Amino acid sequence: MPALSRIAKAATKAARQPIGLITCLIAALTLSTGLLMTGCTPKDNEAAAPLAIVAKTVDDHSYARPQEARVSHVDLDLTADFNQKILKGTATLTLVTEANAKQVILDTRALDIQSVTDASGSPLKFTLGKGNDMMGKPLTIELPQGAQKIVVHYATTKDGTALQWLSPEQTAGKKLPFVFSQGEEIHTRTWIPTQDSPAIRQTYSARIVVPSNLVAVMSADRLTPEGEKVAGHPAQRAFRFDMKKPIAPYLIAIAIGDIGFKAEGSRTGVYAEKATLAAAASEFSDMQSMLEAAEKLYGPYQWGRYDVLVLPPSFPFGGMENPTLTFATPTVIAGDKSLVSLVAHELAHSWSGNLVTNATWEDFWLNEGFTVYFEGRIMEEVYGKERADMLRVLGWQDLQGTLKDLTEPGSKTANPDFTRLHPDLKGINPDDYFSDVPYEKGAAFLRMLEAHFGRKKLDAYLKGYFQRYAFQSMTTDAFVIDLRTHLLHNDADLEKSLKIHQWLYDKGMPDNAVAPTSALLDEVSAQVLAFTEGTPAKDLKVADYSSPQWQYFLTHLPETLTVEQMAQLDDAYGFSKTHNSEILFAWLQLAIQHHYQPAMPALESFLTGQGRRKFVVPLFKSLMAQEGWGVDMAKAVYAKARPGYHDVTRHTVDDIVK
């Protein structure tokens, strides 16, 4: 049982409910004697002060007022209609309320709210308030005295941003349709009426009715893997799911399609469209080893199974860490396991992000910075230090480029505030903060701590951190309190010398950052120099290069590179035809910069064949920076590609390709 639950049990009858936990903490912390109530243990006391800070935090991206009424469980009963491209049914919400609560406020955007009832079916009054395009509209529901459950009857709409409905032609199999959700950051409210804040953790259950030739999967325990008959509807079948651990709403996820499964280990396996299942399963065959390595570092995996679902190419991210079921892009299937660090990253989220979650989107680095650091440790454990070091260097290199873009005078993307780990996002769509900063600067912060304290001490701290706040949400301010207590031991001089405040709250990079190094990539630099000084491409000593080495090689070629030199490289190593998406991306950036015409068909194919924002956004930016031919090509290609992109990707690229 989580520490906070034990505190609450001794303090209130609302034993394991969030309102009870918060009430206990705030009340206890106002006592001069501190947390000395019956049943509170030293471990509870250690977590109390940070969690009291979290309890008082306001999420500017949610309309909810959880101190009055809070959603603790969501029970979905939805039917997928692929003709209308909607999910329709009910969301039954279990509430925890203060004694005099008269209403509950939910987050909604682009939902068709048809009616609201109590658990017995009696209608409840509700209103949809004024809202905005970013946050949607607050759904305010009047509560009868003592109401603990409400039922919202609703349907999704075409304007929702979480669900992407794909025609058969947009899938790998080309025969059956597909739909998937993407809830992070504030998109869950476009397919589930709930309190869409990462601080309002919820359990959930679901019954999903689909056409009988399709399979539904969710980020929960799969109770009916083969589905069950639907009375009176022989062309349909229903799948049931249950998530007993409280999770942030953005982690409630669904996918429906022609999906198959292959086990990889006792607790791991791969879901994918049947047309791509064999390739996906082969690529991710090391999942069980990764899981065991992660547990060795930071404690038991708390979610039962760890499976991966490989989605169609339009998925906007590399991966999404939905509990029990990571959603992954097919762009990591290179055929040689060269890009499986993505799986290590999403697996690491099972601790940093899912187990302990950022309480607001201004604390996003607590999810991603921890995870990038943890990812490197998993990769080192499974594939060796040399490979992990190369990935760290590439991440550091990406961060330097991002910091330059965000701070360079005159840059269209300049926003120095976004170089902070804890930015001010009030009134700003959290999607717009997405960059390497929360990921790589956050990881650099932890590497700085590692350099000072050593791995043994830092690992002990991180393992304890995950245990203290398991199934809780965390803010940056609360993290600082915990860091002071358990790693810095309240040494103010040490905190100042390590520049903790500067790292977390100020712009740019502190001067005590530790730049990662790689002996293998240093050798690559020698080959770059040799090529630029005249060594023919075919004579370079690159025969055994791995994906990180080629990425480093391509991103360190000089701006003076000629089209003739690019042709040499292409002839020797076939970059324009590679199936490795990271290498192809680096090559296409060069091709745009130097207007290397033979790569333009590959560029168009890459931009229209997948919608991963990491690749799509920089390539369109590069094209738009080339006056004339580049702008023309960007507009022409985007006109073809846009219908196949997820809304998350379109939201960003629309602002680039005017």
XYZ file of C-alpha atoms in Angstrom:
658
model
C 0.000 0.000 0.000
C 1.431 3.445 -0.898
C 2.710 5.525 1.979
C 0.019 8.179 1.604
C -2.722 5.576 1.805
C -1.433 4.427 5.178
C -1.490 8.020 6.459
C -5.009 8.559 5.195
C -6.298 5.327 6.714
C -5.357 6.556 10.150
C -6.809 10.011 9.569
C -10.080 9.562 7.745
C -12.704 7.095 6.565
C -11.858 8.133 2.991
C -8.929 5.800 3.441
C -7.499 5.359 -0.004
C -9.136 8.280 -1.796
C -7.129 11.300 -2.995
C -9.271 13.856 -1.114
C -8.680 11.934 2.077
C -4.966 11.786 1.469
C -4.668 15.481 0.817
C -6.832 16.387 3.810
C -4.710 14.217 6.063
C -1.475 15.717 4.799
C -2.516 19.345 4.989
C -4.116 18.920 8.386
C -1.137 17.034 9.746
C 1.374 19.502 8.412
C -0.336 22.380 10.188
C 0.327 20.737 13.534
C 3.391 21.963 15.352
C 4.265 18.368 16.175
C 4.222 17.362 12.517
C 2.986 13.983 11.288
C 2.722 12.149 14.582
C -0.712 10.639 14.131
C -1.380 7.029 14.960
C -0.334 4.759 12.121
C 2.087 7.195 10.462
C 5.536 5.716 9.929
C 8.891 7.467 9.445
C 8.632 6.718 5.732
C 5.264 8.503 5.650
C 6.783 11.495 7.433
C 9.573 11.710 4.849
C 7.098 11.940 1.961
C 4.593 14.211 3.677
C 6.157 17.627 3.145
C 6.756 17.242 -0.619
C 3.298 15.759 -1.157
C 1.677 18.601 0.759
C 3.269 20.968 -1.761
C 1.871 18.857 -4.599
C -1.578 18.913 -3.001
C -1.704 22.705 -3.089
C -0.470 22.995 -6.677
C -2.866 24.427 -9.259
C -2.860 22.921 -12.744
C -3.441 25.817 -15.133
C -4.347 23.389 -17.926
C -7.404 21.920 -16.201
C -10.760 23.377 -15.188
C -11.135 20.834 -12.376
C -11.426 21.807 -8.727
C -10.232 18.559 -7.148
C -10.233 19.960 -3.603
C -14.050 19.952 -3.811
C -14.784 16.933 -5.987
C -12.288 14.611 -7.605
C -12.590 11.749 -10.074
C -11.013 8.593 -8.655
C -12.234 5.973 -11.166
C -13.495 5.952 -14.766
C -15.605 3.094 -16.148
C -16.017 3.274 -19.919
C -18.637 1.481 -22.018
C -17.978 2.561 -25.597
C -18.767 1.342 -29.085
C -16.456 2.098 -31.989
C -18.299 3.247 -35.120
C -15.819 3.237 -37.999
C -18.385 4.586 -40.452
C -18.989 7.757 -38.450
C -15.474 7.655 -36.926
C -16.688 8.086 -33.373
C -16.664 6.344 -30.026
C -20.092 6.474 -28.393
C -21.370 5.343 -25.015
C -20.900 6.210 -21.369
C -18.251 7.181 -18.860
C -19.244 6.346 -15.293
C -17.155 8.413 -12.926
C -16.567 7.568 -9.285
C -16.109 10.729 -7.219
C -14.506 11.648 -3.934
C -16.113 14.822 -2.613
C -16.012 17.154 0.320
C -19.129 16.915 2.510
C -20.739 20.087 1.150
C -19.708 19.686 -2.513
C -22.522 20.798 -4.799
C -20.858 20.218 -8.168
C -18.026 18.526 -9.979
C -16.153 20.131 -12.887
C -14.761 18.004 -15.709
C -12.537 18.835 -18.661
C -14.008 18.364 -22.137
C -13.079 19.443 -25.618
C -14.890 18.584 -28.849
C -17.220 16.098 -27.124
C -20.935 15.668 -27.817
C -22.348 15.556 -24.267
C -25.834 14.072 -24.558
C -26.948 13.646 -20.951
C -25.718 13.111 -17.400
C -27.347 10.904 -14.769
C -26.632 9.585 -11.314
C -25.960 5.883 -10.747
C -29.702 5.115 -10.630
C -30.360 6.806 -13.971
C -31.923 10.005 -12.638
C -30.982 13.049 -14.744
C -28.494 15.550 -13.372
C -28.263 19.189 -14.420
C -25.126 20.108 -16.316
C -23.704 23.053 -18.215
C -20.866 23.468 -20.686
C -19.127 26.710 -19.854
C -17.181 29.089 -22.020
C -13.774 27.805 -22.937
C -11.028 28.152 -25.498
C -9.475 26.183 -28.314
C -6.613 24.923 -26.141
C -8.442 23.776 -23.020
C -11.935 23.142 -24.328
C -14.989 23.736 -22.158
C -15.606 22.957 -18.491
C -18.454 20.505 -17.924
C -20.097 21.462 -14.608
C -22.449 18.868 -13.144
C -24.711 19.560 -10.188
C -24.420 16.854 -7.527
C -27.152 15.538 -5.270
C -26.199 15.226 -1.614
C -23.806 12.315 -1.154
C -23.521 11.456 -4.854
C -20.516 9.199 -5.447
C -21.104 8.237 -9.083
C -22.202 10.072 -12.209
C -22.795 8.708 -15.699
C -21.958 10.865 -18.727
C -23.599 9.803 -22.004
C -21.542 11.150 -24.889
C -19.864 10.665 -28.241
C -16.566 11.854 -29.652
C -16.542 14.198 -32.646
C -14.413 14.804 -35.720
C -12.846 17.820 -34.009
C -11.285 15.766 -31.230
C -7.489 15.619 -31.207
C -6.800 12.434 -29.231
C -8.205 9.873 -31.671
C -6.876 9.302 -35.150
C -9.088 7.239 -37.426
C -7.222 5.598 -40.294
C -8.673 4.184 -43.471
C -7.415 0.753 -44.585
C -5.142 2.483 -47.100
C -3.374 4.323 -44.264
C -2.445 1.123 -42.442
C 0.329 -1.393 -43.057
C -2.113 -4.184 -43.895
C -4.201 -2.042 -46.292
C -7.322 -4.160 -45.590
C -8.941 -2.980 -42.351
C -9.321 0.390 -40.604
C -7.498 1.424 -37.432
C -7.955 3.945 -34.630
C -5.613 4.904 -31.817
C -5.493 7.510 -29.079
C -2.794 9.927 -27.968
C -3.694 11.607 -24.691
C -0.504 13.451 -23.755
C -0.525 16.247 -22.877
C -4.145 17.512 -22.628
C -5.908 15.489 -25.323
C -7.655 12.808 -23.238
C -10.503 15.289 -22.641
C -11.350 14.959 -26.345
C -12.354 11.296 -25.939
C -13.157 10.937 -22.222
C -15.029 13.506 -20.090
C -12.898 13.495 -16.948
C -10.569 15.693 -14.920
C -7.687 15.825 -17.351
C -4.798 16.752 -15.075
C -1.758 14.549 -14.391
C -2.150 15.295 -10.677
C -5.629 13.714 -10.575
C -4.726 10.040 -10.769
C -7.526 7.645 -11.651
C -8.077 3.915 -11.955
C -10.184 2.780 -14.880
C -12.093 -0.101 -16.406
C -13.618 -0.437 -19.849
C -15.862 -2.434 -22.133
C -15.098 -1.635 -25.776
C -17.369 -2.909 -28.560
C -15.746 -3.214 -32.001
C -16.420 -4.869 -35.359
C -15.869 -8.613 -34.973
C -12.891 -8.660 -37.365
C -10.951 -6.123 -35.268
C -9.145 -6.279 -31.916
C -9.146 -3.663 -29.142
C -6.219 -3.120 -26.771
C -5.829 -0.631 -23.901
C -3.287 0.477 -21.323
C -4.717 -1.913 -18.729
C -5.022 -5.579 -17.865
C -6.685 -7.353 -20.781
C -9.496 -9.419 -19.240
C -10.882 -10.795 -22.532
C -7.952 -11.112 -24.975
C -10.140 -12.815 -27.595
C -13.200 -10.666 -26.995
C -16.733 -11.834 -26.183
C -20.023 -11.980 -28.034
C -22.384 -9.004 -28.005
C -25.993 -10.106 -27.594
C -28.033 -9.306 -30.672
C -25.021 -8.061 -32.631
C -23.225 -10.965 -34.328
C -20.979 -8.580 -36.300
C -19.507 -7.158 -33.118
C -17.438 -8.341 -30.183
C -16.538 -6.696 -26.885
C -13.217 -6.443 -25.057
C -12.911 -5.744 -21.331
C -10.049 -4.063 -19.498
C -9.126 -3.112 -15.949
C -6.412 -0.817 -14.560
C -6.314 -1.154 -10.780
C -3.355 1.211 -10.274
C -4.136 4.964 -10.215
C -2.695 6.651 -13.303
C -2.740 10.110 -14.839
C -5.610 10.540 -17.356
C -3.228 11.105 -20.270
C -2.118 7.478 -19.840
C -5.572 6.027 -20.560
C -5.053 4.718 -24.084
C -6.860 2.679 -26.711
C -6.144 1.178 -30.124
C -8.427 -0.855 -32.397
C -7.358 -2.600 -35.583
C -6.170 -5.783 -37.253
C -3.843 -6.460 -34.351
C -1.866 -9.614 -33.580
C 0.377 -10.573 -30.655
C 3.642 -12.433 -30.096
C 5.136 -13.111 -26.679
C 8.791 -12.152 -26.162
C 9.228 -13.319 -22.571
C 7.274 -14.280 -19.474
C 6.103 -10.679 -18.945
C 6.763 -9.055 -22.330
C 5.376 -9.205 -25.830
C 4.638 -7.296 -29.024
C 1.314 -6.239 -30.522
C 1.249 -4.952 -34.086
C -0.779 -4.994 -37.238
C -0.607 -8.588 -38.424
C 1.200 -7.415 -41.556
C 4.124 -6.071 -39.492
C 4.033 -8.387 -36.461
C 6.925 -10.642 -37.465
C 9.295 -7.735 -38.151
C 8.274 -5.936 -34.963
C 8.682 -9.021 -32.782
C 12.141 -9.682 -34.207
C 13.209 -6.082 -33.610
C 12.075 -6.042 -29.984
C 13.230 -9.491 -28.903
C 15.392 -8.007 -26.105
C 12.442 -6.559 -24.174
C 12.626 -9.118 -21.373
C 16.345 -8.387 -20.849
C 15.602 -4.665 -20.723
C 12.862 -5.196 -18.144
C 15.138 -7.240 -15.912
C 17.926 -4.659 -16.236
C 15.538 -1.863 -15.236
C 14.333 -3.756 -12.180
C 17.923 -4.403 -11.135
C 18.556 -0.665 -11.148
C 15.487 0.901 -9.564
C 13.228 -1.743 -8.084
C 10.334 -4.023 -9.063
C 8.233 -3.348 -12.135
C 4.795 -2.467 -10.740
C 2.526 -2.902 -13.752
C 2.301 -6.651 -14.364
C 3.051 -7.058 -18.066
C 5.166 -4.849 -20.293
C 4.047 -5.065 -23.921
C 4.656 -2.844 -26.948
C 2.110 -1.984 -29.644
C 3.644 -0.922 -32.965
C 1.233 1.563 -34.514
C 0.722 2.707 -38.111
C 3.235 5.304 -39.396
C 1.098 8.372 -38.581
C 1.762 8.016 -34.843
C 3.243 11.422 -33.895
C 5.847 10.304 -31.346
C 8.617 7.763 -31.170
C 6.788 6.106 -28.332
C 4.143 6.722 -25.695
C 4.572 5.131 -22.298
C 0.994 3.969 -21.724
C 1.059 1.583 -18.717
C 1.341 -2.110 -19.613
C 1.311 -1.186 -23.315
C 3.838 1.192 -24.854
C 2.665 2.660 -28.163
C 5.581 2.784 -30.624
C 6.298 4.167 -34.064
C 7.236 1.762 -36.854
C 10.116 4.111 -37.730
C 12.229 2.301 -35.114
C 12.013 -0.984 -37.015
C 15.353 -0.827 -38.810
C 15.870 -4.590 -39.086
C 18.994 -4.688 -36.897
C 17.823 -3.507 -33.426
C 19.843 -0.325 -33.934
C 17.024 1.951 -32.726
C 15.683 -0.044 -29.774
C 16.817 2.612 -27.299
C 13.271 3.897 -27.790
C 11.949 0.770 -26.058
C 14.420 1.322 -23.217
C 13.119 4.895 -22.938
C 9.446 3.932 -22.806
C 10.157 1.080 -20.394
C 11.988 3.512 -18.091
C 8.806 5.587 -18.010
C 7.216 2.744 -16.057
C 9.080 4.274 -13.117
C 9.645 7.920 -14.071
C 6.386 9.169 -15.518
C 3.935 6.399 -14.751
C 4.875 5.412 -11.197
C 5.876 8.961 -10.229
C 4.245 11.508 -12.544
C 4.688 15.208 -13.222
C 1.832 16.964 -11.427
C 1.616 19.751 -14.021
C 3.004 20.157 -17.524
C 5.447 22.751 -16.187
C 7.067 19.801 -14.380
C 7.388 17.741 -17.581
C 11.135 17.309 -17.063
C 10.422 15.112 -14.023
C 8.988 12.585 -16.483
C 11.376 12.980 -19.372
C 14.718 14.015 -17.860
C 14.629 11.129 -15.390
C 13.619 8.773 -18.196
C 16.434 9.766 -20.567
C 18.922 9.220 -17.738
C 17.327 5.864 -16.866
C 17.210 4.875 -20.567
C 20.974 5.332 -20.783
C 21.495 3.101 -17.783
C 19.288 0.342 -19.276
C 21.112 0.544 -22.612
C 24.444 0.339 -20.827
C 23.318 -2.720 -18.867
C 21.983 -4.592 -21.918
C 24.190 -3.396 -24.801
C 27.338 -2.083 -23.115
C 28.856 1.235 -22.129
C 30.209 2.140 -25.579
C 26.768 2.104 -27.193
C 25.180 3.975 -24.285
C 27.918 6.630 -24.368
C 27.332 7.234 -28.067
C 23.616 7.763 -27.475
C 24.365 10.180 -24.642
C 26.650 12.216 -26.896
C 24.024 12.357 -29.642
C 21.437 13.535 -27.115
C 23.801 16.214 -25.818
C 24.466 17.305 -29.394
C 20.732 17.618 -30.058
C 20.338 19.666 -26.885
C 23.004 22.156 -27.962
C 21.195 22.664 -31.254
C 17.871 23.171 -29.479
C 19.331 25.685 -27.034
C 20.779 27.609 -29.949
C 17.443 27.651 -31.777
C 15.608 28.821 -28.660
C 18.014 31.659 -27.889
C 19.394 32.828 -31.237
C 18.384 36.446 -31.941
C 16.095 36.706 -34.917
C 15.213 33.020 -34.926
C 11.545 32.335 -35.645
C 11.588 29.637 -32.960
C 13.403 31.713 -30.322
C 11.881 31.424 -26.857
C 14.542 31.612 -24.129
C 11.978 30.791 -21.428
C 11.654 27.331 -22.969
C 15.279 26.636 -22.049
C 14.121 26.340 -18.417
C 13.375 22.935 -16.928
C 10.453 24.577 -15.114
C 8.941 27.110 -17.554
C 5.864 29.269 -17.088
C 3.233 27.666 -19.336
C 0.155 29.534 -18.160
C -1.931 30.275 -21.249
C 0.470 28.236 -23.419
C -0.387 24.912 -25.019
C 1.940 22.414 -23.330
C 2.455 20.734 -26.708
C 4.394 23.860 -27.695
C 7.002 23.264 -24.978
C 7.971 19.943 -26.537
C 11.723 19.985 -27.288
C 14.995 18.373 -26.220
C 15.176 20.627 -23.138
C 13.023 18.651 -20.672
C 14.559 15.436 -21.998
C 18.262 16.143 -22.381
C 18.767 19.047 -19.984
C 16.894 17.032 -17.367
C 19.146 14.033 -17.981
C 22.220 16.295 -17.858
C 21.083 17.511 -14.433
C 21.024 13.937 -13.138
C 24.405 13.181 -14.738
C 25.782 16.216 -12.906
C 24.507 14.736 -9.642
C 26.028 11.382 -10.602
C 29.397 13.026 -11.243
C 29.343 14.602 -7.787
C 27.840 11.833 -5.644
C 28.793 8.742 -7.638
C 26.414 6.200 -9.114
C 25.975 4.182 -5.936
C 24.604 7.120 -3.946
C 22.523 8.501 -6.803
C 21.031 5.089 -7.558
C 20.086 4.642 -3.911
C 18.435 8.053 -3.943
C 16.494 7.387 -7.166
C 15.344 3.968 -6.006
C 14.113 5.528 -2.755
C 12.435 8.369 -4.664
C 10.395 5.907 -6.728
C 9.429 4.014 -3.575
C 8.478 7.117 -1.571
C 6.192 8.546 -4.247
C 4.913 5.421 -5.994
C 1.538 6.111 -7.643
C 1.769 9.801 -6.734
C 2.357 12.989 -8.700
C 5.297 15.339 -8.165
C 6.193 18.989 -8.780
C 9.608 20.542 -9.194
C 9.245 22.445 -5.920
C 8.357 19.237 -4.083
C 11.242 17.389 -5.730
C 13.678 20.014 -4.424
C 12.455 19.364 -0.869
C 12.969 15.633 -1.333
C 16.398 16.146 -2.915
C 17.486 18.341 0.002
C 16.336 15.756 2.515
C 17.601 12.543 0.971
C 20.624 13.417 -1.166
C 21.897 16.857 -0.154
C 21.128 16.243 3.546
C 20.096 19.876 3.968
C 23.588 21.160 3.144
C 22.806 24.677 1.872
C 26.378 25.307 0.757
C 26.405 22.102 -1.273
C 23.071 22.970 -2.856
C 24.457 26.345 -3.867
C 27.714 24.929 -5.228
C 25.813 22.370 -7.332
C 23.644 25.232 -8.674
C 20.419 23.318 -8.080
C 18.199 26.395 -8.408
C 19.949 27.496 -11.582
C 19.507 24.057 -13.139
C 15.806 23.819 -12.416
C 14.502 27.363 -12.694
C 16.891 29.474 -14.775
C 17.401 29.753 -18.521
C 20.197 28.045 -20.403
C 22.775 25.549 -19.163
C 24.747 25.934 -15.908
C 28.520 25.809 -16.258
C 28.833 22.667 -14.119
C 27.132 20.501 -16.742
C 29.151 17.392 -17.582
C 29.354 16.875 -21.344
C 29.266 13.143 -22.198
C 32.100 11.654 -24.246
C 32.554 8.642 -26.499
C 35.846 7.217 -27.716
C 34.071 5.602 -30.676
C 32.598 8.906 -31.795
C 35.987 10.587 -31.414
C 37.220 8.089 -34.026
C 34.315 9.089 -36.266
C 35.546 12.677 -36.123
C 38.823 11.519 -37.639
C 36.969 9.984 -40.590
C 34.932 13.159 -41.083
C 38.180 15.121 -41.256
C 39.703 12.625 -43.668
C 36.734 12.908 -46.007
C 36.698 16.701 -45.945
C 40.422 16.697 -46.731
C 39.985 14.598 -49.846
C 39.838 10.908 -48.935
C 37.306 9.282 -51.272
C 34.122 8.147 -49.566
C 34.687 4.501 -50.535
C 38.088 4.512 -48.813
C 36.882 5.686 -45.408
C 37.329 3.311 -42.456
C 33.632 3.001 -41.696
C 32.886 -0.633 -42.510
C 31.544 -1.554 -39.086
C 29.747 1.677 -38.261
C 26.628 1.436 -36.107
C 23.628 3.735 -36.351
C 24.940 6.241 -33.738
C 28.283 6.451 -35.561
C 26.634 7.210 -38.893
C 24.372 9.796 -37.261
C 27.413 11.486 -35.753
C 29.309 11.323 -39.047
C 26.489 12.952 -41.015
C 25.798 15.682 -38.468
C 29.469 16.693 -38.310
C 30.119 17.136 -42.010
C 31.101 20.757 -42.778
C 28.795 23.361 -44.283
C 31.210 23.543 -47.207
C 30.157 20.054 -48.311
C 29.630 19.962 -52.059
C 26.963 18.197 -54.074
C 29.727 16.090 -55.619
C 30.859 14.945 -52.167
C 27.289 14.083 -51.247
C 26.966 12.031 -54.395
C 30.161 10.165 -53.420
C 28.717 9.329 -50.010
C 25.363 8.307 -51.458
C 26.969 6.053 -54.044
C 29.195 4.414 -51.457
C 26.701 3.947 -48.608
C 23.209 4.326 -50.074
C 21.973 6.899 -47.597
C 19.010 7.934 -49.757
C 17.765 4.322 -49.668
C 18.479 3.410 -46.041
C 15.720 1.878 -43.897
C 17.212 3.358 -40.732
C 15.012 6.384 -39.999
C 17.598 8.190 -37.833
C 20.313 7.931 -40.475
C 17.874 8.891 -43.238
C 16.709 11.913 -41.246
C 20.282 13.170 -40.774
C 21.005 12.589 -44.470
C 17.869 14.407 -45.618
C 18.762 17.429 -43.495
C 22.056 17.595 -45.410
C 20.249 17.071 -48.702
C 17.996 20.073 -48.033
C 20.876 22.257 -46.895
C 22.881 21.544 -50.050
C 19.939 21.018 -52.424
C 21.091 17.502 -53.282
C 18.494 16.698 -55.922
C 18.869 12.873 -55.999
C 17.615 12.714 -52.381
C 14.458 14.745 -53.008
C 12.275 11.720 -53.885
C 13.397 10.059 -50.639
C 12.572 13.275 -48.768
C 9.058 13.422 -50.169
C 8.525 9.718 -49.482
C 9.765 10.089 -45.902
C 7.540 13.094 -45.176
C 4.437 11.516 -46.670
C 5.091 7.999 -45.358
C 5.277 8.721 -41.623
C 4.167 11.440 -39.200
C 6.679 11.245 -36.362
C 7.050 14.810 -35.154
C 10.734 14.391 -34.281
C 11.490 13.975 -37.990
C 8.691 15.865 -39.701
C 9.012 19.198 -37.881
C 12.765 19.823 -38.436
C 12.585 18.749 -42.071
C 9.757 21.164 -42.851
C 11.627 23.912 -40.993
C 14.694 23.232 -43.121
C 12.680 23.297 -46.320
C 10.979 26.565 -45.403
C 14.407 28.108 -44.757
C 15.315 27.524 -48.408
C 13.742 30.361 -50.325
C 12.166 29.451 -53.609
C 12.512 25.718 -54.253
C 12.422 24.733 -50.571
C 9.301 26.716 -49.709
C 7.569 25.464 -52.834
C 8.434 21.860 -52.035
C 7.378 22.209 -48.382
C 3.948 23.485 -49.367
C 3.438 20.888 -52.075
C 4.546 17.945 -49.920
C 2.621 19.122 -46.865
C -0.560 19.343 -48.896
C -0.153 15.622 -49.613
C 1.082 14.623 -46.164
C -1.174 16.623 -43.860
C -4.319 14.423 -44.130
C -2.288 11.467 -42.883
C -0.694 13.228 -39.910
C -2.008 13.093 -36.366
C -3.412 16.365 -35.012
C -0.429 16.719 -32.658
C 1.888 16.861 -35.672
C -0.436 19.061 -37.728
C -0.690 21.555 -34.856
C 3.055 22.165 -35.062
C 3.634 21.946 -38.810
C 0.694 24.226 -39.624
C 2.621 27.061 -37.979
C 5.750 26.245 -39.996
C 4.251 25.815 -43.449
C 1.927 28.787 -43.567
